[in-house]
CSV table of C-alpha atoms in Angstrom, one decimal:
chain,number,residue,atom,x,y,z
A,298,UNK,CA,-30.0,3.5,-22.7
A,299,UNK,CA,-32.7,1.9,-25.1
A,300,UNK,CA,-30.9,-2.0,-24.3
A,301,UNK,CA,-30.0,-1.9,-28.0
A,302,UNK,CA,-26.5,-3.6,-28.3
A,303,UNK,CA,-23.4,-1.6,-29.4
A,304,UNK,CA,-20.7,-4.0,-31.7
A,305,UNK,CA,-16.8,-3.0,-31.9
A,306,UNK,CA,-15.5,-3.6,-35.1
A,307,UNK,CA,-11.8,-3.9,-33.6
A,308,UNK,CA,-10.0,-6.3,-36.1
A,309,UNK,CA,-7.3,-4.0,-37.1
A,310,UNK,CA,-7.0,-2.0,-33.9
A,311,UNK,CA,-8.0,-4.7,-31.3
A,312,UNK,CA,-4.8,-6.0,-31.0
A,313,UNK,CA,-2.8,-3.0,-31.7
A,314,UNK,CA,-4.6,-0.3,-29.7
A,315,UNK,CA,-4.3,-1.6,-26.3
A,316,UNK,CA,-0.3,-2.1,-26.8
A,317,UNK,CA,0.1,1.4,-28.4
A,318,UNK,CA,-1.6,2.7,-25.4
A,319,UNK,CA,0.7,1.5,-23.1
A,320,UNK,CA,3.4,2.8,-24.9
A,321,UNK,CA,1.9,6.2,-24.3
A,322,UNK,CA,-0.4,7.0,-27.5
A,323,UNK,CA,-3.3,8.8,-26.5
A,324,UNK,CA,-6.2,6.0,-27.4
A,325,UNK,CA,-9.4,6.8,-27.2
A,326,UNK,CA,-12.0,4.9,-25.0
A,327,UNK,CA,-13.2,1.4,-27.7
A,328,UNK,CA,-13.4,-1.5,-25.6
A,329,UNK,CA,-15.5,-2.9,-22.7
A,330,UNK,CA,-14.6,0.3,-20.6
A,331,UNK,CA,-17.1,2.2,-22.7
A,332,UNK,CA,-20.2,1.5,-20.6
A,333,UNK,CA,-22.9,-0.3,-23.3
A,334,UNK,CA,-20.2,-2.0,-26.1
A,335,UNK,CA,-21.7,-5.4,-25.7
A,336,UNK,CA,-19.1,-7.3,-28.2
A,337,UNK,CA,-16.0,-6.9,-29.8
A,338,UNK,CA,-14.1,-8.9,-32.7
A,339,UNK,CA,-10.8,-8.9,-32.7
A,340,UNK,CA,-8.8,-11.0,-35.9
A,341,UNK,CA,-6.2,-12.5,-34.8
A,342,UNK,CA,-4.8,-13.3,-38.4
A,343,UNK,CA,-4.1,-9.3,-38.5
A,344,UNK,CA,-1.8,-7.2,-35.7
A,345,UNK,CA,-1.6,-11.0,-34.1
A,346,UNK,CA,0.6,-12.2,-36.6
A,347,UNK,CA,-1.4,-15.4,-36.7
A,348,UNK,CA,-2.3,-17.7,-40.3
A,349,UNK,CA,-5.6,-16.8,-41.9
A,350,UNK,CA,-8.6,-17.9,-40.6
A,351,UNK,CA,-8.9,-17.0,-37.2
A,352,UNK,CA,-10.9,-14.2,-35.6
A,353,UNK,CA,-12.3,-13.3,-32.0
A,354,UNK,CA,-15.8,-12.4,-30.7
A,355,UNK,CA,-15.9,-11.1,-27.5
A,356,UNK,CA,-19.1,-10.7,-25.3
A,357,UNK,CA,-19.5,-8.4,-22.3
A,358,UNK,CA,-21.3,-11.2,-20.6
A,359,UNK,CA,-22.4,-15.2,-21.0
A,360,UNK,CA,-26.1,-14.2,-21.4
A,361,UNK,CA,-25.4,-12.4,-24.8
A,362,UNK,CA,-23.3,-15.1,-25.9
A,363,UNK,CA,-25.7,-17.6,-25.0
A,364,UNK,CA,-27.9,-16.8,-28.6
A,365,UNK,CA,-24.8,-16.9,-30.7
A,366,UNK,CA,-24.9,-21.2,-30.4
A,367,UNK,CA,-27.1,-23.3,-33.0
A,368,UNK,CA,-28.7,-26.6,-31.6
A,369,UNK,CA,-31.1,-28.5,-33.4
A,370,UNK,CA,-32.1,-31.8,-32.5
A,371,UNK,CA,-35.7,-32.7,-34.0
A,372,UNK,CA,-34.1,-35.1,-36.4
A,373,UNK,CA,-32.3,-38.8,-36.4
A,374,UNK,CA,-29.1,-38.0,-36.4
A,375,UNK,CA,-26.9,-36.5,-33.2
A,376,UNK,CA,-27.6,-33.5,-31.4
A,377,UNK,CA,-26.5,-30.8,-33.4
A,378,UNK,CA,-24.7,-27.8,-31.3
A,379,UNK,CA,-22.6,-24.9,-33.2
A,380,UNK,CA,-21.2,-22.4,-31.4
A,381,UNK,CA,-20.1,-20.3,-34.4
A,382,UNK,CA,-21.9,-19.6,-37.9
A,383,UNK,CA,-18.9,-21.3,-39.7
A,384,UNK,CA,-20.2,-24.5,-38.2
A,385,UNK,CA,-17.2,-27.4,-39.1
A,386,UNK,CA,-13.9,-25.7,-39.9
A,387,UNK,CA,-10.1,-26.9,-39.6
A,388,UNK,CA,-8.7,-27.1,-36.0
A,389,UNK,CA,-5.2,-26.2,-37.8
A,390,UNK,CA,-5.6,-22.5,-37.9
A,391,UNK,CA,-6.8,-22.2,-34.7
A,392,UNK,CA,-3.4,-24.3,-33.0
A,393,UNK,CA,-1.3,-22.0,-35.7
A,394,UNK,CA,-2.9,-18.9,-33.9
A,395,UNK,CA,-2.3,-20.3,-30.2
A,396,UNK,CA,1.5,-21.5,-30.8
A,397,UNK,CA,1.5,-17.8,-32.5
A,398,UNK,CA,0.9,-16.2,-29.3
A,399,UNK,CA,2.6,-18.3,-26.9
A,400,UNK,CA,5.6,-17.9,-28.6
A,401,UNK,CA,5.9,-14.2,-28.9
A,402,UNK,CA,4.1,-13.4,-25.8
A,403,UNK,CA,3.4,-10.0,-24.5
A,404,UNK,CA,6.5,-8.5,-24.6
A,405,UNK,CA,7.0,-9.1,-27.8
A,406,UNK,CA,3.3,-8.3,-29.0
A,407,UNK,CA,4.3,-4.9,-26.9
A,408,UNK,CA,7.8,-4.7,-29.4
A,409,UNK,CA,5.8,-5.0,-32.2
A,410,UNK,CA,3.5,-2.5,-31.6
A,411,UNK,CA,7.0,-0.2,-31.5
A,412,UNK,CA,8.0,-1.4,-34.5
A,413,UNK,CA,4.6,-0.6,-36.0
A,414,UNK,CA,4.6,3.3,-34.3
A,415,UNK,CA,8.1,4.0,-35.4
A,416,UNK,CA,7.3,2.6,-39.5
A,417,UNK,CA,4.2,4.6,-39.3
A,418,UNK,CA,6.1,7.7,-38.3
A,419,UNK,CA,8.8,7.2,-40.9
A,420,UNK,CA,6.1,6.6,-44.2
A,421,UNK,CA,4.4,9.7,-42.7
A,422,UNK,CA,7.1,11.7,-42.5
A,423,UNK,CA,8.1,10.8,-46.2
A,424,UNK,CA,4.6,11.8,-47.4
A,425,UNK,CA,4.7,15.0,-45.9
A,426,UNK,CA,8.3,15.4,-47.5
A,427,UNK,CA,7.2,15.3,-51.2
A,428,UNK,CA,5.4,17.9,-52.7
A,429,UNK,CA,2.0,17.2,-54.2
A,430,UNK,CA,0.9,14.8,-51.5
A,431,UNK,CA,-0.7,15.2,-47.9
A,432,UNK,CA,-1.8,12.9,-45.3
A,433,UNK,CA,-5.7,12.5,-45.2
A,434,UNK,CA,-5.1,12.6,-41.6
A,435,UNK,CA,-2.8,12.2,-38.9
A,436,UNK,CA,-2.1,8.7,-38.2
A,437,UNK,CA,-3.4,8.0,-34.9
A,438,UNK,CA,-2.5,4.1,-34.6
A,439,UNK,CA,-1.1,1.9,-38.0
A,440,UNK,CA,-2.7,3.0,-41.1
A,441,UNK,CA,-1.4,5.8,-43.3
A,442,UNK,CA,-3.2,7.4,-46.0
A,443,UNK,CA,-2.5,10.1,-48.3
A,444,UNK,CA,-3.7,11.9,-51.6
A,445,UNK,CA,-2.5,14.3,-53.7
A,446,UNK,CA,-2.9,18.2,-54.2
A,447,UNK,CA,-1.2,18.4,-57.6
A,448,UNK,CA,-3.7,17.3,-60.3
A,449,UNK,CA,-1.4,15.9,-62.7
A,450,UNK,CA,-0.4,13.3,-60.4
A,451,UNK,CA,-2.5,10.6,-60.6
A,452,UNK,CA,-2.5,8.2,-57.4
A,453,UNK,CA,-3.7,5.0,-59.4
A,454,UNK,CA,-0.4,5.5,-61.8
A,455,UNK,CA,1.8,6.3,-58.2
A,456,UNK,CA,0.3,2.9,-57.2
A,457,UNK,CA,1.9,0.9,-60.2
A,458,UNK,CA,5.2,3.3,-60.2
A,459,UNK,CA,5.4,1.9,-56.3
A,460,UNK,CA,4.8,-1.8,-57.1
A,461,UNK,CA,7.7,-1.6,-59.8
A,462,UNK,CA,9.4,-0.2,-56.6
A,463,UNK,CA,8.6,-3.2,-54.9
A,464,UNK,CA,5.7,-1.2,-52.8
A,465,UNK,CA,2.7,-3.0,-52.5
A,466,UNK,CA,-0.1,-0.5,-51.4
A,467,UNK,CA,-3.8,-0.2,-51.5
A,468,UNK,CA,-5.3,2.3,-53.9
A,469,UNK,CA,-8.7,3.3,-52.9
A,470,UNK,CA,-11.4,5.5,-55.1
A,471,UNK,CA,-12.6,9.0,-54.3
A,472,UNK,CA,-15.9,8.3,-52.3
A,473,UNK,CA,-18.6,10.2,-50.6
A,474,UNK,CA,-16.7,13.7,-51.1
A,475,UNK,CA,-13.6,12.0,-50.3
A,476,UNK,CA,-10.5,11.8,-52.9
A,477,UNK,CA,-8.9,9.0,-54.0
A,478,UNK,CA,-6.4,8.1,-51.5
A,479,UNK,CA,-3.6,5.7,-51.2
A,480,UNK,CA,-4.0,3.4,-48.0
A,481,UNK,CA,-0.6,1.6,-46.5
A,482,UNK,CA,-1.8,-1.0,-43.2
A,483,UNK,CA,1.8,-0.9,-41.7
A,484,UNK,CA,2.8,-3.6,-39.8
A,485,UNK,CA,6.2,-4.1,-37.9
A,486,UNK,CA,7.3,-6.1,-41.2
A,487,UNK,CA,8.0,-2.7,-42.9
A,488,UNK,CA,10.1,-1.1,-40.5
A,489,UNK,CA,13.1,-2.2,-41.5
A,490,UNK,CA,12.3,-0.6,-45.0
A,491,UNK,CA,10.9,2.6,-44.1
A,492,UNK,CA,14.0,4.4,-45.3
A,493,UNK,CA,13.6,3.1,-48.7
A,494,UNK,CA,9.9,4.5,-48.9
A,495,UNK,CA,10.8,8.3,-49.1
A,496,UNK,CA,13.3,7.2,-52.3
A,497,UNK,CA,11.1,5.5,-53.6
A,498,UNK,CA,8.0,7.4,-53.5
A,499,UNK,CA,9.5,10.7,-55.1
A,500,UNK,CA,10.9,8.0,-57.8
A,501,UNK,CA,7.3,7.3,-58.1
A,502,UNK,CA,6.2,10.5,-58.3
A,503,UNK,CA,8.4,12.3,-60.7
A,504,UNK,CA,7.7,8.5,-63.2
Protein backbone atom coordinates (compact mmCIF):
# COMPACT_ATOMS: atom_id res chain seq x y z
CA UNK A 1 0.00 0.00 0.00
CA UNK A 2 3.02 2.42 0.88
CA UNK A 3 4.70 1.48 -3.15
CA UNK A 4 7.49 -0.11 -1.10
CA UNK A 5 8.64 -3.23 -3.10
CA UNK A 6 8.15 -6.81 -1.62
CA UNK A 7 11.24 -9.46 -2.86
CA UNK A 8 10.65 -13.39 -2.93
CA UNK A 9 13.50 -15.13 -1.81
CA UNK A 10 12.33 -18.43 -3.84
CA UNK A 11 15.68 -20.18 -4.70
CA UNK A 12 14.98 -23.37 -2.96
CA UNK A 13 11.21 -23.44 -3.29
CA UNK A 14 10.81 -21.56 -6.63
CA UNK A 15 11.25 -24.42 -8.65
CA UNK A 16 9.91 -26.95 -6.39
CA UNK A 17 6.79 -25.32 -5.01
CA UNK A 18 4.83 -24.78 -8.06
CA UNK A 19 5.32 -28.66 -9.09
CA UNK A 20 4.51 -29.89 -5.56
CA UNK A 21 1.40 -27.89 -5.90
CA UNK A 22 0.20 -29.49 -8.71
CA UNK A 23 0.72 -32.74 -7.30
CA UNK A 24 -1.75 -31.72 -4.63
CA UNK A 25 0.39 -30.20 -1.62
CA UNK A 26 -1.34 -27.47 -0.05
CA UNK A 27 1.17 -24.36 -1.04
CA UNK A 28 0.69 -21.40 0.20
CA UNK A 29 0.18 -18.15 -1.95
CA UNK A 30 4.49 -16.86 -2.76
CA UNK A 31 4.60 -15.82 -6.19
CA UNK A 32 3.25 -13.05 -8.50
CA UNK A 33 -0.38 -14.06 -7.42
CA UNK A 34 0.18 -12.31 -4.12
CA UNK A 35 -0.89 -8.83 -5.14
CA UNK A 36 2.48 -6.38 -4.32
CA UNK A 37 5.60 -9.26 -4.71
CA UNK A 38 7.42 -7.15 -7.19
CA UNK A 39 10.46 -9.84 -7.82
CA UNK A 40 11.34 -13.14 -7.36
CA UNK A 41 14.70 -15.18 -7.65
CA UNK A 42 14.57 -18.41 -8.47
CA UNK A 43 18.34 -20.53 -8.74
CA UNK A 44 18.20 -22.70 -11.15
CA UNK A 45 21.50 -24.55 -10.05
CA UNK A 46 19.11 -25.91 -7.04
CA UNK A 47 15.55 -27.99 -7.64
CA UNK A 48 16.59 -27.27 -11.53
CA UNK A 49 19.17 -29.61 -11.57
CA UNK A 50 21.32 -27.18 -13.44
CA UNK A 51 25.58 -26.60 -13.03
CA UNK A 52 26.49 -23.77 -10.56
CA UNK A 53 26.18 -20.51 -11.45
CA UNK A 54 22.94 -19.68 -12.63
CA UNK A 55 20.12 -17.93 -10.88
CA UNK A 56 16.75 -16.10 -11.98
CA UNK A 57 15.38 -12.60 -11.17
CA UNK A 58 11.98 -12.13 -11.98
CA UNK A 59 10.15 -8.71 -12.14
CA UNK A 60 6.41 -8.16 -12.07
CA UNK A 61 6.84 -5.65 -14.72
CA UNK A 62 9.64 -3.96 -17.36
CA UNK A 63 9.49 -0.64 -15.41
CA UNK A 64 11.11 -2.20 -12.30
CA UNK A 65 13.51 -4.06 -14.22
CA UNK A 66 14.43 -1.11 -16.10
CA UNK A 67 16.92 0.26 -12.91
CA UNK A 68 18.55 -3.15 -12.50
CA UNK A 69 20.84 -2.28 -16.00
CA UNK A 70 24.26 -0.32 -15.58
CA UNK A 71 25.23 2.05 -18.65
CA UNK A 72 27.94 4.43 -18.45
CA UNK A 73 29.22 6.10 -21.32
CA UNK A 74 31.17 9.43 -20.23
CA UNK A 75 34.49 7.81 -21.13
CA UNK A 76 36.55 6.72 -24.43
CA UNK A 77 35.99 3.41 -24.60
CA UNK A 78 32.42 1.63 -25.78
CA UNK A 79 29.19 2.18 -24.30
CA UNK A 80 29.11 0.32 -21.35
CA UNK A 81 25.55 -1.60 -20.64
CA UNK A 82 25.20 -4.39 -17.83
CA UNK A 83 22.25 -5.90 -17.25
CA UNK A 84 23.24 -7.84 -14.11
CA UNK A 85 25.73 -6.84 -11.08
CA UNK A 86 28.06 -9.75 -12.17
CA UNK A 87 28.86 -7.67 -15.21
CA UNK A 88 31.16 -10.29 -17.66
CA UNK A 89 30.66 -13.97 -16.68
CA UNK A 90 30.94 -17.38 -18.70
CA UNK A 91 28.15 -18.06 -21.21
CA UNK A 92 28.84 -21.93 -20.34
CA UNK A 93 26.74 -22.20 -17.27
CA UNK A 94 24.03 -20.43 -18.62
CA UNK A 95 23.80 -23.14 -22.07
CA UNK A 96 24.51 -26.00 -19.20
CA UNK A 97 21.30 -24.63 -17.46
CA UNK A 98 19.09 -24.27 -20.85
CA UNK A 99 20.21 -27.96 -22.36
CA UNK A 100 19.27 -28.77 -18.52
CA UNK A 101 15.75 -27.98 -18.94
CA UNK A 102 15.09 -28.77 -22.31
CA UNK A 103 16.07 -32.10 -21.81
CA UNK A 104 14.00 -33.02 -18.81
CA UNK A 105 11.21 -30.89 -19.56
CA UNK A 106 8.10 -30.56 -17.51
CA UNK A 107 7.16 -33.77 -17.02
CA UNK A 108 10.05 -34.72 -15.77
CA UNK A 109 10.65 -31.54 -13.59
CA UNK A 110 6.87 -32.70 -12.33
CA UNK A 111 8.56 -36.57 -11.56
CA UNK A 112 11.06 -35.10 -9.73
CA UNK A 113 9.25 -33.19 -7.55
CA UNK A 114 7.57 -36.84 -6.69
CA UNK A 115 10.60 -38.22 -6.12
CA UNK A 116 11.56 -35.33 -3.79
CA UNK A 117 7.81 -35.67 -1.74
CA UNK A 118 8.10 -39.33 -1.34
CA UNK A 119 12.20 -39.10 0.05
CA UNK A 120 11.02 -36.32 2.24
CA UNK A 121 8.22 -38.58 3.65
CA UNK A 122 10.49 -41.54 4.15
CA UNK A 123 13.59 -39.38 6.16
CA UNK A 124 10.61 -38.07 8.20
CA UNK A 125 9.06 -40.91 8.97
CA UNK A 126 12.57 -42.47 10.18
CA UNK A 127 13.06 -39.36 12.48
CA UNK A 128 9.93 -39.78 14.01
CA UNK A 129 10.78 -43.57 14.42
CA UNK A 130 13.88 -43.22 16.72
CA UNK A 131 13.60 -42.17 20.10
CA UNK A 132 15.30 -39.02 21.22
CA UNK A 133 14.65 -37.01 18.10
CA UNK A 134 11.70 -34.88 16.69
CA UNK A 135 11.02 -33.03 13.63
CA UNK A 136 11.40 -29.10 14.22
CA UNK A 137 8.42 -29.06 12.03
CA UNK A 138 6.40 -30.80 9.60
CA UNK A 139 7.92 -30.77 6.33
CA UNK A 140 5.76 -28.77 4.22
CA UNK A 141 7.94 -28.91 0.76
CA UNK A 142 11.84 -30.50 0.64
CA UNK A 143 13.77 -29.76 3.70
CA UNK A 144 13.74 -31.87 6.90
CA UNK A 145 15.03 -30.84 10.10
CA UNK A 146 15.09 -32.41 13.37
CA UNK A 147 16.77 -32.19 16.97
CA UNK A 148 16.84 -34.07 19.78
CA UNK A 149 14.97 -34.46 23.21
CA UNK A 150 17.44 -36.69 24.93
CA UNK A 151 20.36 -34.61 26.20
CA UNK A 152 23.01 -37.01 25.99
CA UNK A 153 22.69 -37.14 22.34
CA UNK A 154 24.62 -34.69 20.91
CA UNK A 155 23.46 -33.75 17.15
CA UNK A 156 27.10 -32.42 16.05
CA UNK A 157 28.54 -36.16 17.11
CA UNK A 158 25.07 -37.78 15.12
CA UNK A 159 26.39 -35.53 12.27
CA UNK A 160 29.93 -37.31 12.05
CA UNK A 161 28.39 -40.87 13.11
CA UNK A 162 26.12 -40.17 9.68
CA UNK A 163 28.98 -39.08 7.48
CA UNK A 164 30.86 -42.44 8.48
CA UNK A 165 27.44 -43.76 7.27
CA UNK A 166 27.90 -42.18 4.16
CA UNK A 167 25.14 -39.35 5.18
CA UNK A 168 26.22 -36.05 4.33
CA UNK A 169 23.89 -33.58 6.35
CA UNK A 170 24.01 -30.02 7.51
CA UNK A 171 24.49 -29.42 11.21
CA UNK A 172 23.21 -26.06 12.25
CA UNK A 173 23.69 -24.19 15.85
CA UNK A 174 21.05 -23.47 18.39
CA UNK A 175 20.07 -19.87 17.50
CA UNK A 176 17.65 -17.20 18.64
CA UNK A 177 15.84 -19.76 21.16
CA UNK A 178 16.05 -22.33 18.67
CA UNK A 179 18.13 -25.74 19.32
CA UNK A 180 20.63 -27.08 17.37
CA UNK A 181 19.04 -28.85 14.65
CA UNK A 182 20.17 -31.12 11.85
CA UNK A 183 18.96 -29.81 8.33
CA UNK A 184 18.70 -32.50 5.27
CA UNK A 185 17.71 -30.37 1.61
CA UNK A 186 16.38 -33.57 -0.05
CA UNK A 187 16.40 -33.77 -3.49
CA UNK A 188 15.07 -36.67 -5.80
CA UNK A 189 18.86 -37.93 -5.76
CA UNK A 190 18.12 -39.54 -2.23
CA UNK A 191 15.17 -41.34 -2.92
CA UNK A 192 16.49 -44.32 -3.92
CA UNK A 193 18.33 -44.39 -0.45
CA UNK A 194 15.70 -43.37 1.84
CA UNK A 195 15.49 -46.89 3.22
CA UNK A 196 18.99 -46.93 4.28
CA UNK A 197 18.49 -43.62 6.37
CA UNK A 198 16.27 -45.12 9.26
CA UNK A 199 19.38 -47.93 9.63
CA UNK A 200 21.56 -45.76 9.60
CA UNK A 201 20.45 -43.05 11.76
CA UNK A 202 19.66 -45.40 14.85
CA UNK A 203 23.32 -46.78 14.00
CA UNK A 204 24.19 -43.19 14.47
CA UNK A 205 22.45 -42.76 17.38
CA UNK A 206 23.18 -45.62 19.61
CA UNK A 207 27.46 -44.68 18.27
Amino acid sequence: AAGVRCHVDACFGGWTLPYLRRLGAPVPPFDFGVPGVTSISVDLHKYAYAPKGVSVLLHRDPALRAPQYFAYADWPGYTMINPTIASTRSGGPIAAAYATLRHLGDDGYLRLAAATREAVAGLADAVRGLPGLRLMAEPESTVVCFTTTDPELDLFVLVDELTVRGWHTQPQFSYAGLPASVHLTVTAAVAPRVGEFGPALAEAANA
